[in-house]
Amino acid sequence: MIRGSCLCGGVRFEYARAVSQVGMCHCSQCRKVSGTASNATIVVPAADFRWLAGEELSQRYEKPSGWSTSFCRTCGSPLPQTMPGVEAYWVPAGLLDDDPGLRIAGHIWVGSKASWDVIPEGPPQFEEGLPGRKSS
Ligand SMILES: [Zn+2]
Ligand SMILES: [Zn+2]
């Protein structure tokens, strides 16, 4: 099991397996929500995800566009949330306390990244969302 928690430790979760590597999203919404250049996220099947504590501390904010984020009511850390239309959780990679053994798979929404954001060479970069997938 890989475990994760928020900054205050009030919210804790674990998962058995991730079905993605780490995706880096550089869109304007992920920048606001993370306060930094990009969001680092992984995808975990709902069946493989379990809250250990503090699920009731999770507060969801949804924009009129439907784009949403969940965060800890106490400390403000972004939290795992379900993904629309899929039986899976979107998990902020920075919350993980164990080494998930993952690498960065790619960068999306690079076309709208911050001017000061320098992305290292290596993983593929996409101007918008993943090809063939609707994203924000
Ligand atoms: Zn917290
Ligand atoms: Zn984004």
Tab-separated table of C-alpha atoms and ligand atoms in Angstrom:
chain	number	residue	atom	x	y	z
A	1	MET	CA	0.000	0.000	0.000
A	2	ILE	CA	1.109	3.531	-0.743
A	3	ARG	CA	0.019	6.059	1.874
A	4	GLY	CA	-0.616	9.759	1.633
A	5	SER	CA	-1.752	12.603	3.874
A	6	CYS	CA	-2.445	16.329	3.909
A	7	LEU	CA	-0.248	18.969	5.544
A	8	CYS	CA	-1.991	18.832	8.952
A	9	GLY	CA	-2.296	15.047	8.877
A	10	GLY	CA	-6.050	15.188	9.446
A	11	VAL	CA	-6.735	13.500	6.113
A	12	ARG	CA	-5.038	10.194	5.379
A	13	PHE	CA	-5.551	7.677	2.599
A	14	GLU	CA	-3.904	4.714	0.959
A	15	TYR	CA	-4.050	2.963	-2.399
A	16	ALA	CA	-2.994	-0.378	-3.775
A	17	ARG	CA	-2.021	0.614	-7.318
A	18	ALA	CA	-1.884	3.587	-9.601
A	19	VAL	CA	-2.835	3.238	-13.259
A	20	SER	CA	-0.780	6.189	-14.402
A	21	GLN	CA	2.624	7.705	-13.943
A	22	VAL	CA	2.795	11.285	-12.638
A	23	GLY	CA	1.090	13.798	-14.919
A	24	MET	CA	2.096	17.433	-14.714
A	25	CYS	CA	-0.632	19.937	-15.619
A	26	HIS	CA	0.474	23.506	-16.285
A	27	CYS	CA	-3.005	24.996	-16.904
A	28	SER	CA	-4.035	28.245	-15.207
A	29	GLN	CA	-6.474	26.467	-12.887
A	30	CYS	CA	-3.892	23.995	-11.620
A	31	ARG	CA	-1.498	26.882	-11.045
A	32	LYS	CA	-4.050	28.691	-8.864
A	33	VAL	CA	-4.941	25.568	-6.935
A	34	SER	CA	-1.336	24.539	-6.296
A	35	GLY	CA	0.180	28.004	-5.992
A	36	THR	CA	3.027	26.803	-8.167
A	37	ALA	CA	3.942	26.076	-11.786
A	38	SER	CA	1.956	22.882	-12.203
A	39	ASN	CA	-0.080	20.194	-10.531
A	40	ALA	CA	1.446	16.715	-10.161
A	41	THR	CA	-1.227	14.041	-10.204
A	42	ILE	CA	-1.700	10.309	-10.522
A	43	VAL	CA	-4.790	8.248	-11.296
A	44	VAL	CA	-5.904	5.467	-8.932
A	45	PRO	CA	-8.871	3.142	-9.600
A	46	ALA	CA	-11.670	3.772	-7.067
A	47	ALA	CA	-11.584	0.086	-6.061
A	48	ASP	CA	-7.919	0.427	-5.104
A	49	PHE	CA	-8.338	3.617	-3.050
A	50	ARG	CA	-9.292	3.893	0.625
A	51	TRP	CA	-9.709	6.827	3.014
A	52	LEU	CA	-8.026	6.108	6.363
A	53	ALA	CA	-9.046	9.297	8.193
A	54	GLY	CA	-10.558	12.715	7.746
A	55	GLU	CA	-12.729	12.249	4.655
A	56	GLU	CA	-15.219	14.615	6.345
A	57	LEU	CA	-12.555	17.367	6.258
A	58	SER	CA	-12.664	17.325	2.456
A	59	GLN	CA	-14.252	20.442	0.999
A	60	ARG	CA	-15.059	20.618	-2.716
A	61	TYR	CA	-15.014	23.784	-4.778
A	62	GLU	CA	-16.494	23.712	-8.264
A	63	LYS	CA	-16.189	26.419	-10.894
A	64	PRO	CA	-19.199	27.213	-13.119
A	65	SER	CA	-17.338	25.347	-15.888
A	66	GLY	CA	-17.502	22.166	-13.807
A	67	TRP	CA	-13.772	22.156	-13.054
A	68	SER	CA	-13.399	21.255	-9.410
A	69	THR	CA	-10.887	20.817	-6.652
A	70	SER	CA	-11.054	19.298	-3.182
A	71	PHE	CA	-9.020	20.480	-0.246
A	72	CYS	CA	-8.552	19.959	3.485
A	73	ARG	CA	-10.774	22.293	5.497
A	74	THR	CA	-8.080	22.603	8.170
A	75	CYS	CA	-4.837	23.099	6.244
A	76	GLY	CA	-5.860	23.756	2.640
A	77	SER	CA	-3.878	20.918	1.071
A	78	PRO	CA	-5.402	19.681	-2.186
A	79	LEU	CA	-6.991	16.247	-1.694
A	80	PRO	CA	-7.841	13.232	-3.824
A	81	GLN	CA	-11.175	13.517	-5.581
A	82	THR	CA	-13.231	11.376	-7.896
A	83	MET	CA	-12.929	12.001	-11.612
A	84	PRO	CA	-16.054	12.755	-13.659
A	85	GLY	CA	-17.283	9.748	-15.624
A	86	VAL	CA	-14.607	7.314	-14.399
A	87	GLU	CA	-14.410	5.023	-11.381
A	88	ALA	CA	-11.120	6.535	-10.324
A	89	TYR	CA	-9.499	9.062	-8.042
A	90	TRP	CA	-7.271	11.880	-9.104
A	91	VAL	CA	-4.536	11.984	-6.440
A	92	PRO	CA	-2.148	14.919	-5.913
A	93	ALA	CA	1.281	13.257	-6.015
A	94	GLY	CA	2.756	15.672	-3.468
A	95	LEU	CA	0.552	14.170	-0.746
A	96	LEU	CA	2.251	10.782	-0.907
A	97	ASP	CA	4.302	9.796	2.134
A	98	ASP	CA	5.630	6.560	0.618
A	99	ASP	CA	7.712	6.319	-2.532
A	100	PRO	CA	5.190	5.461	-5.232
A	101	GLY	CA	7.917	4.278	-7.604
A	102	LEU	CA	6.600	6.501	-10.371
A	103	ARG	CA	8.167	8.916	-12.819
A	104	ILE	CA	6.828	11.919	-14.717
A	105	ALA	CA	4.905	10.681	-17.757
A	106	GLY	CA	4.362	14.023	-19.401
A	107	HIS	CA	3.370	17.647	-19.210
A	108	ILE	CA	-0.014	18.944	-20.387
A	109	TRP	CA	-1.382	22.409	-21.101
A	110	VAL	CA	2.155	23.571	-21.773
A	111	GLY	CA	0.695	26.117	-24.207
A	112	SER	CA	-0.693	28.079	-21.268
A	113	LYS	CA	2.131	27.642	-18.767
A	114	ALA	CA	3.447	30.577	-16.726
A	115	SER	CA	6.137	32.662	-18.452
A	116	TRP	CA	8.624	31.801	-15.686
A	117	ASP	CA	7.941	28.069	-15.811
A	118	VAL	CA	10.918	26.183	-17.317
A	119	ILE	CA	10.067	22.556	-18.017
A	120	PRO	CA	12.984	20.084	-17.965
A	121	GLU	CA	13.761	18.147	-21.143
A	122	GLY	CA	12.651	14.524	-21.189
A	123	PRO	CA	9.001	13.605	-20.735
A	124	PRO	CA	6.671	14.558	-23.625
A	125	GLN	CA	5.002	17.956	-23.599
A	126	PHE	CA	1.526	18.670	-24.953
A	127	GLU	CA	0.243	22.128	-25.855
A	128	GLU	CA	-3.192	21.248	-24.471
A	129	GLY	CA	-4.682	18.188	-22.733
A	130	LEU	CA	-3.789	14.633	-23.624
A	131	PRO	CA	-4.495	13.886	-27.289
A	132	GLY	CA	-7.977	12.421	-27.648
A	133	ARG	CA	-8.974	13.267	-24.088
A	134	LYS	CA	-11.101	16.105	-22.869
A	135	SER	CA	-9.300	17.958	-20.109
A	136	SER	CA	-9.307	21.322	-18.425
B	1	ZN	ZN	-5.141	18.974	6.461
B	2	ZN	ZN	-4.648	21.678	-14.999
